[in-house]
Amino acid sequence: SQKIEQNSEALNIQEGKTATLTCNYTNYSPAYLQWYRQDPGRGPVFLLLIRENEKEKRKERLKVTFDTTLKQSLFHITASQPADSATYLCALAGANNLFFGTGTRLTVIP
Amino acid sequence: GAVVSQHPSWVICKSGTSVKIECRSLDFQATTMFWYRQFPKQSLMLMATSNEGSKATYEQGVEKDKFLINHASLTLSTLTVTSAHPEDSSFYICSALGRGAWGNQPQHFGDGTRLSIL
């Protein structure tokens, strides 16, 4: 069965630095990869979607890469702010299936 | 943007009672809805997938008689936890998708329901 690993359970970085979160997967070839943000006690919120034929996607301070050879996606937040502190989830998807990773809890220290 | 409303946001009830949670898509037609369960500091655990007008597909290990799911319209799905017990206490979250490939569109999540069974 598919396995999704997000690099670490928790990541602390200094405000202003770039946060890089990793999502690795095995036993699966997703056509799409999505990233979500989840705040405590709230439902996840969609951030970005990248397709298997796309290498990179950007949205404001966010950047996602998708390497189907390495079976890895990197999620970057540039110029990080304390308000970026949250849990970030990656999700692999096909036409009619979707699998979530365990998430990385990011803390941006002022 | 697409909005999913989940109600109630929290509920406390006695052991043995049944609890119904509603999930509504407010401004789009949700052909597929998902129900997740989440334990503290853990990821989402998919419980079941429901398509409008058909029976829900439950994940392995999820008791369909315990967790009743109804998706009677394109804007409403309900999860009923029957004869709830303390071990059913958790954070339940729904999400909804419109028509098309699941992965090629965002999942729209409700804000979750915190269920506490005494």
CSV table of N, CA and C in Angstrom, one decimal, chain A residues 53-98:
chain,number,residue,atom,x,y,z
A,53,ASN,N,2.9,16.5,-14.3
A,53,ASN,CA,3.7,17.0,-15.4
A,53,ASN,C,4.2,18.5,-15.1
A,54,GLU,N,4.0,18.9,-13.9
A,54,GLU,CA,4.5,20.2,-13.5
A,54,GLU,C,5.6,20.1,-12.5
A,55,LYS,N,6.7,20.8,-12.7
A,55,LYS,CA,7.8,20.7,-11.8
A,55,LYS,C,7.7,21.6,-10.6
A,56,GLU,N,7.0,22.8,-10.8
A,56,GLU,CA,7.0,23.8,-9.7
A,56,GLU,C,5.7,24.6,-9.8
A,57,LYS,N,5.2,25.1,-8.7
A,57,LYS,CA,4.1,25.9,-8.6
A,57,LYS,C,4.3,27.0,-7.6
A,58,ARG,N,3.9,28.2,-7.8
A,58,ARG,CA,4.1,29.3,-6.9
A,58,ARG,C,2.8,30.0,-6.6
A,59,LYS,N,2.7,30.5,-5.4
A,59,LYS,CA,1.5,31.3,-5.0
A,59,LYS,C,2.0,32.2,-3.9
A,60,GLU,N,2.2,33.5,-4.2
A,60,GLU,CA,2.7,34.5,-3.2
A,60,GLU,C,4.0,34.0,-2.6
A,61,ARG,N,4.0,33.8,-1.3
A,61,ARG,CA,5.3,33.3,-0.6
A,61,ARG,C,5.4,31.8,-0.6
A,62,LEU,N,4.5,31.1,-1.2
A,62,LEU,CA,4.6,29.7,-1.2
A,62,LEU,C,5.1,29.1,-2.6
A,63,LYS,N,5.9,28.1,-2.5
A,63,LYS,CA,6.4,27.4,-3.6
A,63,LYS,C,6.4,25.9,-3.4
A,64,VAL,N,5.8,25.1,-4.4
A,64,VAL,CA,5.8,23.7,-4.3
A,64,VAL,C,6.5,23.1,-5.5
A,65,THR,N,7.4,22.1,-5.2
A,65,THR,CA,8.0,21.3,-6.3
A,65,THR,C,7.5,19.9,-6.2
A,66,PHE,N,7.6,19.2,-7.4
A,66,PHE,CA,7.1,17.9,-7.5
A,66,PHE,C,8.1,17.1,-8.3
A,67,ASP,N,8.8,16.2,-7.7
A,67,ASP,CA,9.8,15.4,-8.4
A,67,ASP,C,9.3,13.9,-8.5
A,68,THR,N,8.7,13.5,-9.6
A,68,THR,CA,8.2,12.1,-9.7
A,68,THR,C,9.2,11.1,-9.7
A,69,THR,N,10.5,11.5,-10.1
A,69,THR,CA,11.6,10.5,-10.1
A,69,THR,C,12.0,10.2,-8.6
A,70,LEU,N,12.2,11.2,-7.9
A,70,LEU,CA,12.6,11.1,-6.5
A,70,LEU,C,11.4,10.7,-5.6
A,71,LYS,N,10.2,10.8,-6.2
A,71,LYS,CA,8.9,10.6,-5.4
A,71,LYS,C,8.9,11.5,-4.2
A,72,GLN,N,9.0,12.8,-4.5
A,72,GLN,CA,9.1,13.8,-3.4
A,72,GLN,C,8.5,15.1,-3.8
A,73,SER,N,7.9,15.8,-2.8
A,73,SER,CA,7.5,17.2,-3.0
A,73,SER,C,8.1,18.0,-1.9
A,74,LEU,N,8.5,19.2,-2.3
A,74,LEU,CA,9.0,20.2,-1.3
A,74,LEU,C,8.1,21.3,-1.3
A,75,PHE,N,7.8,21.8,-0.1
A,75,PHE,CA,6.9,22.9,0.1
A,75,PHE,C,7.7,24.0,0.8
A,76,HIS,N,7.8,25.2,0.2
A,76,HIS,CA,8.6,26.3,0.7
A,76,HIS,C,7.7,27.4,1.1
A,77,ILE,N,8.0,28.0,2.3
A,77,ILE,CA,7.4,29.3,2.7
A,77,ILE,C,8.6,30.3,2.8
A,78,THR,N,8.6,31.3,2.0
A,78,THR,CA,9.7,32.3,2.0
A,78,THR,C,9.3,33.4,3.0
A,79,ALA,N,10.3,34.1,3.5
A,79,ALA,CA,10.0,35.2,4.4
A,79,ALA,C,9.0,34.8,5.5
A,80,SER,N,9.2,33.7,6.2
A,80,SER,CA,8.2,33.2,7.1
A,80,SER,C,7.8,34.2,8.2
A,81,GLN,N,6.6,34.0,8.6
A,81,GLN,CA,6.1,34.9,9.6
A,81,GLN,C,5.5,34.1,10.8
A,82,PRO,N,5.4,34.6,12.0
A,82,PRO,CA,4.7,33.8,13.0
A,82,PRO,C,3.3,33.3,12.7
A,83,ALA,N,2.6,34.1,11.8
A,83,ALA,CA,1.3,33.7,11.4
A,83,ALA,C,1.3,32.4,10.5
A,84,ASP,N,2.4,32.1,10.0
A,84,ASP,CA,2.6,30.8,9.2
A,84,ASP,C,2.6,29.6,10.1
A,85,SER,N,2.7,29.8,11.4
A,85,SER,CA,2.8,28.6,12.3
A,85,SER,C,1.5,27.8,12.2
A,86,ALA,N,1.6,26.6,11.9
A,86,ALA,CA,0.4,25.7,11.7
A,86,ALA,C,1.0,24.3,11.3
A,87,THR,N,0.0,23.4,11.2
A,87,THR,CA,0.4,22.0,10.7
A,87,THR,C,0.2,22.0,9.2
A,88,TYR,N,1.1,21.5,8.4
A,88,TYR,CA,1.0,21.5,6.9
A,88,TYR,C,0.9,20.0,6.5
A,89,LEU,N,-0.1,19.7,5.7
A,89,LEU,CA,-0.3,18.3,5.3
A,89,LEU,C,-0.1,18.2,3.8
A,90,CYS,N,0.5,17.2,3.3
A,90,CYS,CA,0.6,16.9,1.9
A,90,CYS,C,-0.4,15.8,1.6
A,91,ALA,N,-1.0,15.8,0.4
A,91,ALA,CA,-1.9,14.8,0.0
A,91,ALA,C,-1.6,14.3,-1.4
A,92,LEU,N,-1.6,13.0,-1.6
A,92,LEU,CA,-1.4,12.5,-2.9
A,92,LEU,C,-2.7,12.0,-3.5
A,93,ALA,N,-2.9,12.3,-4.8
A,93,ALA,CA,-4.2,12.0,-5.3
A,93,ALA,C,-4.2,11.5,-6.7
A,94,GLY,N,-5.2,10.6,-7.0
A,94,GLY,CA,-5.4,10.2,-8.4
A,94,GLY,C,-6.8,10.7,-8.8
A,95,ALA,N,-7.4,10.0,-9.7
A,95,ALA,CA,-8.7,10.4,-10.2
A,95,ALA,C,-9.7,10.2,-9.1
A,96,ASN,N,-9.7,9.1,-8.4
A,96,ASN,CA,-10.7,8.9,-7.4
A,96,ASN,C,-10.1,8.3,-6.1
A,97,ASN,N,-8.9,8.8,-5.7
A,97,ASN,CA,-8.4,8.5,-4.4
A,97,ASN,C,-7.5,9.6,-3.9
A,98,LEU,N,-7.4,9.7,-2.6
A,98,LEU,CA,-6.7,10.8,-2.0
A,98,LEU,C,-6.1,10.3,-0.7
